[in-house]
Each structure stands twice: as structure tokens, then as C-alpha cells.
PDB file of C-alpha atoms in Angstrom:
ATOM      1  CA  UNK A   1      -0.784 -13.160   2.451  1.00  0.00           C
ATOM      2  CA  UNK A   2      -3.933 -11.891   2.709  1.00  0.00           C
ATOM      3  CA  UNK A   3      -5.498  -8.320   1.847  1.00  0.00           C
ATOM      4  CA  UNK A   4      -7.493  -7.317   4.605  1.00  0.00           C
ATOM      5  CA  UNK A   5      -9.760  -4.617   2.093  1.00  0.00           C
ATOM      6  CA  UNK A   6      -8.426  -3.205  -0.923  1.00  0.00           C
ATOM      7  CA  UNK A   7      -7.516   0.752  -1.036  1.00  0.00           C
ATOM      8  CA  UNK A   8      -9.446   0.781   1.818  1.00  0.00           C
ATOM      9  CA  UNK A   9      -8.637   5.208   2.239  1.00  0.00           C
ATOM     10  CA  UNK A  10     -12.614   5.738   1.989  1.00  0.00           C
ATOM     11  CA  UNK A  11     -13.015   3.207   4.432  1.00  0.00           C
ATOM     12  CA  UNK A  12     -15.303   0.155   3.937  1.00  0.00           C
ATOM     13  CA  UNK A  13     -18.920  -1.275   4.192  1.00  0.00           C
ATOM     14  CA  UNK A  14     -20.439   2.078   3.368  1.00  0.00           C
ATOM     15  CA  UNK A  15     -21.742   3.360   5.255  1.00  0.00           C
ATOM     16  CA  UNK A  16     -21.192   2.318   8.365  1.00  0.00           C
ATOM     17  CA  UNK A  17     -17.265   1.979   7.892  1.00  0.00           C
ATOM     18  CA  UNK A  18     -17.362   6.066   5.504  1.00  0.00           C
ATOM     19  CA  UNK A  19     -14.457   8.156   6.327  1.00  0.00           C
ATOM     20  CA  UNK A  20     -14.278   9.848   9.054  1.00  0.00           C
ATOM     21  CA  UNK A  21     -15.439   6.697  10.612  1.00  0.00           C
ATOM     22  CA  UNK A  22     -12.280   5.499  11.862  1.00  0.00           C
ATOM     23  CA  UNK A  23     -13.588   4.168  15.138  1.00  0.00           C
ATOM     24  CA  UNK A  24     -15.652   1.700  13.146  1.00  0.00           C
ATOM     25  CA  UNK A  25     -13.584   1.164  10.241  1.00  0.00           C
ATOM     26  CA  UNK A  26     -10.322   0.272  12.814  1.00  0.00           C
ATOM     27  CA  UNK A  27     -13.585  -2.855  14.290  1.00  0.00           C
ATOM     28  CA  UNK A  28     -14.232  -3.715  10.526  1.00  0.00           C
ATOM     29  CA  UNK A  29     -10.742  -4.447   9.719  1.00  0.00           C
ATOM     30  CA  UNK A  30      -9.662  -5.928  13.392  1.00  0.00           C
ATOM     31  CA  UNK A  31     -12.657  -7.818  12.552  1.00  0.00           C
ATOM     32  CA  UNK A  32     -11.260  -9.359   9.606  1.00  0.00           C
ATOM     33  CA  UNK A  33      -7.503  -9.413  10.756  1.00  0.00           C
ATOM     34  CA  UNK A  34      -8.699 -11.533  13.656  1.00  0.00           C
ATOM     35  CA  UNK A  35     -10.984 -13.701  11.032  1.00  0.00           C
ATOM     36  CA  UNK A  36      -7.658 -14.433   8.963  1.00  0.00           C
ATOM     37  CA  UNK A  37      -5.550 -15.269  12.101  1.00  0.00           C
ATOM     38  CA  UNK A  38      -8.034 -17.700  13.557  1.00  0.00           C
ATOM     39  CA  UNK A  39      -7.514 -19.851  10.184  1.00  0.00           C
ATOM     40  CA  UNK A  40      -3.674 -19.708  10.616  1.00  0.00           C
ATOM     41  CA  UNK A  41      -1.842 -17.328  12.899  1.00  0.00           C
ATOM     42  CA  UNK A  42       1.281 -17.369  10.353  1.00  0.00           C
ATOM     43  CA  UNK A  43      -0.511 -15.958   6.850  1.00  0.00           C
ATOM     44  CA  UNK A  44       0.825 -12.035   6.255  1.00  0.00           C
ATOM     45  CA  UNK A  45      -2.136  -9.945   6.167  1.00  0.00           C
ATOM     46  CA  UNK A  46      -1.710  -6.596   4.274  1.00  0.00           C
ATOM     47  CA  UNK A  47      -3.856  -3.229   4.576  1.00  0.00           C
ATOM     48  CA  UNK A  48      -3.806  -1.344   1.578  1.00  0.00           C
ATOM     49  CA  UNK A  49      -4.566   2.018   1.027  1.00  0.00           C
ATOM     50  CA  UNK A  50      -4.609   4.121  -2.762  1.00  0.00           C
ATOM     51  CA  UNK A  51      -3.290   7.018  -3.718  1.00  0.00           C
ATOM     52  CA  UNK A  52       0.261   5.689  -3.215  1.00  0.00           C
ATOM     53  CA  UNK A  53       2.322   9.552  -3.401  1.00  0.00           C
ATOM     54  CA  UNK A  54      -0.336  11.201  -0.581  1.00  0.00           C
ATOM     55  CA  UNK A  55       1.632  11.363   2.393  1.00  0.00           C
ATOM     56  CA  UNK A  56      -1.102  13.242   4.479  1.00  0.00           C
ATOM     57  CA  UNK A  57      -3.391  10.257   3.635  1.00  0.00           C
ATOM     58  CA  UNK A  58      -1.485   7.416   4.858  1.00  0.00           C
ATOM     59  CA  UNK A  59      -0.342   9.663   7.800  1.00  0.00           C
ATOM     60  CA  UNK A  60      -3.551  10.368   9.131  1.00  0.00           C
ATOM     61  CA  UNK A  61      -5.874   6.899   7.983  1.00  0.00           C
ATOM     62  CA  UNK A  62      -2.914   5.213  10.070  1.00  0.00           C
ATOM     63  CA  UNK A  63      -2.524   7.179  12.941  1.00  0.00           C
ATOM     64  CA  UNK A  64      -6.504   7.002  13.152  1.00  0.00           C
ATOM     65  CA  UNK A  65      -6.797   3.758  12.544  1.00  0.00           C
ATOM     66  CA  UNK A  66      -4.210   3.203  15.965  1.00  0.00           C
ATOM     67  CA  UNK A  67      -5.477   5.419  17.718  1.00  0.00           C
ATOM     68  CA  UNK A  68      -8.616   3.308  18.217  1.00  0.00           C
ATOM     69  CA  UNK A  69      -6.430   0.338  18.628  1.00  0.00           C
ATOM     70  CA  UNK A  70      -6.330  -1.260  15.430  1.00  0.00           C
ATOM     71  CA  UNK A  71      -5.148  -5.066  15.112  1.00  0.00           C
ATOM     72  CA  UNK A  72      -2.134  -5.296  14.268  1.00  0.00           C
ATOM     73  CA  UNK A  73      -0.763  -6.819  10.419  1.00  0.00           C
ATOM     74  CA  UNK A  74       2.484  -7.381   8.687  1.00  0.00           C
ATOM     75  CA  UNK A  75       2.198  -5.092   5.332  1.00  0.00           C
ATOM     76  CA  UNK A  76       1.105  -1.692   4.088  1.00  0.00           C
ATOM     77  CA  UNK A  77       0.503  -1.509   0.558  1.00  0.00           C
ATOM     78  CA  UNK A  78       0.445   0.930  -1.630  1.00  0.00           C
ATOM     79  CA  UNK A  79      -1.637   1.656  -4.906  1.00  0.00           C
ATOM     80  CA  UNK A  80       0.169   3.394  -7.127  1.00  0.00           C
ATOM     81  CA  UNK A  81      -0.880   5.337 -10.409  1.00  0.00           C
ATOM     82  CA  UNK A  82       1.357   8.128 -11.939  1.00  0.00           C
ATOM     83  CA  UNK A  83      -1.488   9.824 -13.645  1.00  0.00           C
ATOM     84  CA  UNK A  84      -3.548  10.905 -10.491  1.00  0.00           C
ATOM     85  CA  UNK A  85      -1.233   9.058  -7.088  1.00  0.00           C
ATOM     86  CA  UNK A  86       1.288  11.919  -7.894  1.00  0.00           C
ATOM     87  CA  UNK A  87       5.237  11.364  -9.134  1.00  0.00           C
ATOM     88  CA  UNK A  88       8.042   8.992  -8.445  1.00  0.00           C
ATOM     89  CA  UNK A  89       9.582  11.695  -5.074  1.00  0.00           C
ATOM     90  CA  UNK A  90       5.475  11.362  -3.900  1.00  0.00           C
ATOM     91  CA  UNK A  91       5.112   7.583  -3.828  1.00  0.00           C
ATOM     92  CA  UNK A  92       8.829   7.376  -2.857  1.00  0.00           C
ATOM     93  CA  UNK A  93       8.519  10.033  -0.027  1.00  0.00           C
ATOM     94  CA  UNK A  94       5.539   8.606   0.988  1.00  0.00           C
ATOM     95  CA  UNK A  95       7.140   4.991   1.400  1.00  0.00           C
ATOM     96  CA  UNK A  96      10.275   6.349   2.869  1.00  0.00           C
ATOM     97  CA  UNK A  97       7.772   8.171   5.750  1.00  0.00           C
ATOM     98  CA  UNK A  98       5.178   4.877   5.613  1.00  0.00           C
ATOM     99  CA  UNK A  99       8.276   2.638   6.826  1.00  0.00           C
ATOM    100  CA  UNK A 100       9.810   5.097   9.383  1.00  0.00           C
ATOM    101  CA  UNK A 101       6.702   5.854  11.099  1.00  0.00           C
ATOM    102  CA  UNK A 102       4.942   2.754  11.180  1.00  0.00           C
ATOM    103  CA  UNK A 103       7.440  -0.012  11.380  1.00  0.00           C
ATOM    104  CA  UNK A 104       5.902  -2.203   8.500  1.00  0.00           C
ATOM    105  CA  UNK A 105       6.936  -4.214   5.233  1.00  0.00           C
ATOM    106  CA  UNK A 106       5.675  -2.409   1.711  1.00  0.00           C
ATOM    107  CA  UNK A 107       3.925  -3.517  -1.126  1.00  0.00           C
ATOM    108  CA  UNK A 108       3.490  -1.540  -4.310  1.00  0.00           C
ATOM    109  CA  UNK A 109       0.324  -4.087  -4.239  1.00  0.00           C
ATOM    110  CA  UNK A 110      -1.338  -2.169  -7.726  1.00  0.00           C
ATOM    111  CA  UNK A 111       0.583  -0.195  -9.964  1.00  0.00           C
ATOM    112  CA  UNK A 112      -0.279   1.114 -13.878  1.00  0.00           C
ATOM    113  CA  UNK A 113       1.981   2.589 -16.717  1.00  0.00           C
ATOM    114  CA  UNK A 114       1.208   4.438 -19.769  1.00  0.00           C
ATOM    115  CA  UNK A 115       0.369   1.874 -22.823  1.00  0.00           C
ATOM    116  CA  UNK A 116       3.543   2.428 -24.464  1.00  0.00           C
ATOM    117  CA  UNK A 117       6.847   3.098 -22.697  1.00  0.00           C
ATOM    118  CA  UNK A 118       6.751   6.115 -24.577  1.00  0.00           C
ATOM    119  CA  UNK A 119       4.020   7.219 -22.522  1.00  0.00           C
ATOM    120  CA  UNK A 120       5.931   7.955 -19.435  1.00  0.00           C
ATOM    121  CA  UNK A 121       9.555   6.868 -20.201  1.00  0.00           C
ATOM    122  CA  UNK A 122      10.808   7.844 -16.450  1.00  0.00           C
ATOM    123  CA  UNK A 123       8.850   5.211 -15.373  1.00  0.00           C
ATOM    124  CA  UNK A 124      10.570   2.331 -16.713  1.00  0.00           C
ATOM    125  CA  UNK A 125      12.563   1.662 -14.303  1.00  0.00           C
ATOM    126  CA  UNK A 126      10.239   1.791 -11.048  1.00  0.00           C
ATOM    127  CA  UNK A 127      10.686  -0.961  -9.432  1.00  0.00           C
ATOM    128  CA  UNK A 128      14.554  -0.229  -8.969  1.00  0.00           C
ATOM    129  CA  UNK A 129      12.888   3.489  -7.819  1.00  0.00           C
ATOM    130  CA  UNK A 130      10.909   1.816  -4.783  1.00  0.00           C
ATOM    131  CA  UNK A 131      13.591  -0.043  -4.247  1.00  0.00           C
ATOM    132  CA  UNK A 132      15.454   2.583  -2.150  1.00  0.00           C
ATOM    133  CA  UNK A 133      13.602   3.362  -0.243  1.00  0.00           C
ATOM    134  CA  UNK A 134      15.300   3.675   3.230  1.00  0.00           C
ATOM    135  CA  UNK A 135      13.919   0.797   5.496  1.00  0.00           C
ATOM    136  CA  UNK A 136      16.647  -1.252   8.179  1.00  0.00           C
ATOM    137  CA  UNK A 137      15.116  -4.034   7.143  1.00  0.00           C
ATOM    138  CA  UNK A 138      15.735  -6.821   4.401  1.00  0.00           C
ATOM    139  CA  UNK A 139      13.486  -5.490   1.681  1.00  0.00           C
ATOM    140  CA  UNK A 140      12.456  -6.655  -1.654  1.00  0.00           C
ATOM    141  CA  UNK A 141      10.754  -5.651  -4.766  1.00  0.00           C
ATOM    142  CA  UNK A 142       9.138  -8.380  -7.024  1.00  0.00           C
ATOM    143  CA  UNK A 143       7.053  -7.795  -9.784  1.00  0.00           C
ATOM    144  CA  UNK A 144       5.120  -9.489 -12.853  1.00  0.00           C
ATOM    145  CA  UNK A 145       5.429  -8.998 -16.112  1.00  0.00           C
ATOM    146  CA  UNK A 146       1.957  -9.787 -17.588  1.00  0.00           C
ATOM    147  CA  UNK A 147       3.819  -9.728 -21.089  1.00  0.00           C
ATOM    148  CA  UNK A 148       6.318 -12.176 -20.672  1.00  0.00           C
ATOM    149  CA  UNK A 149       4.696 -14.179 -18.472  1.00  0.00           C
ATOM    150  CA  UNK A 150       7.492 -14.312 -15.818  1.00  0.00           C
ATOM    151  CA  UNK A 151       8.271 -13.099 -12.284  1.00  0.00           C
ATOM    152  CA  UNK A 152      11.517 -11.266 -11.526  1.00  0.00           C
ATOM    153  CA  UNK A 153      13.212 -10.481  -7.788  1.00  0.00           C
ATOM    154  CA  UNK A 154      15.199  -7.243  -7.799  1.00  0.00           C
TER     155      UNK A 154
END
């Protein structure tokens, strides 16, 4: 998978592609998607925003992107840092809205928890909660545990 951009909520290549210049943002991101597909048409492409619990941000950003004829892509990536991006209910609600509105696979591309499990007790089962998102397609939750140096599929 190739991510075209990283946390694009505020745009890219400032000042030209800074929000609210969505027509230029759509052109820049689309050029990146076309470049990926020119190398290998089978590579999945992700467009990734931050603030994973913010429904208004995602609806506005992707509505604008598609209104300006943004190239199609495969996955929407969400960053989720609970200290800044809302609670788990916000993330789950946004993921449901995004999945139903745009019909894309979803990836929580960045996430961080507190330094100890006591900092964020309710987030210990984050992956399982994310996987409960209502999507009428096959959906996997995959994460990498840096402490145990192993991957798990839930």
C-alpha cells in the first residue's frame, strides 16, 4: 500500500495546496495517485487525514476532494490520538460515517496511547472496538505491538 500524503487535513505543499484550496489539493493528490498507478496498477492507495474522531472534517475534506474530481483511491487512513482527537465513540462514529458515505476500506494509520495502561484504561481493547465498525465488506484489524515485536490480526 502507498499513502499519498500524510495527515492531509490541512492540505499539502503549502501555500499552494493549503486548505481551503481544495481544487489544488485534489490536483496534487490525484497526481500522486496517478504516479503510483503508473508504476503498478495493483498497488492499493491510501489517502490519510488526522483527527480521526472529527466527522465534520472528514465529510468536508472528502466531499471537497471528490467535488473537484479527485482521482479514486482504495483506502481512507485515519490518525487517532485520543488526547487530541476525541474519545473512542467519536472515532467509531466517524469511521461508520466515512465507510458508509465513501465506500472505502478504512485503516487507522496512526495511533498512540498513554505511557502506561493506567493512563488510558478504556483504550486497552482499541483494536477490537475499531473492528466493530459497521462495514458491509470484509474488514480486518491489524496491529503491530512494538514491545513484543509481533503482528496480530484480530
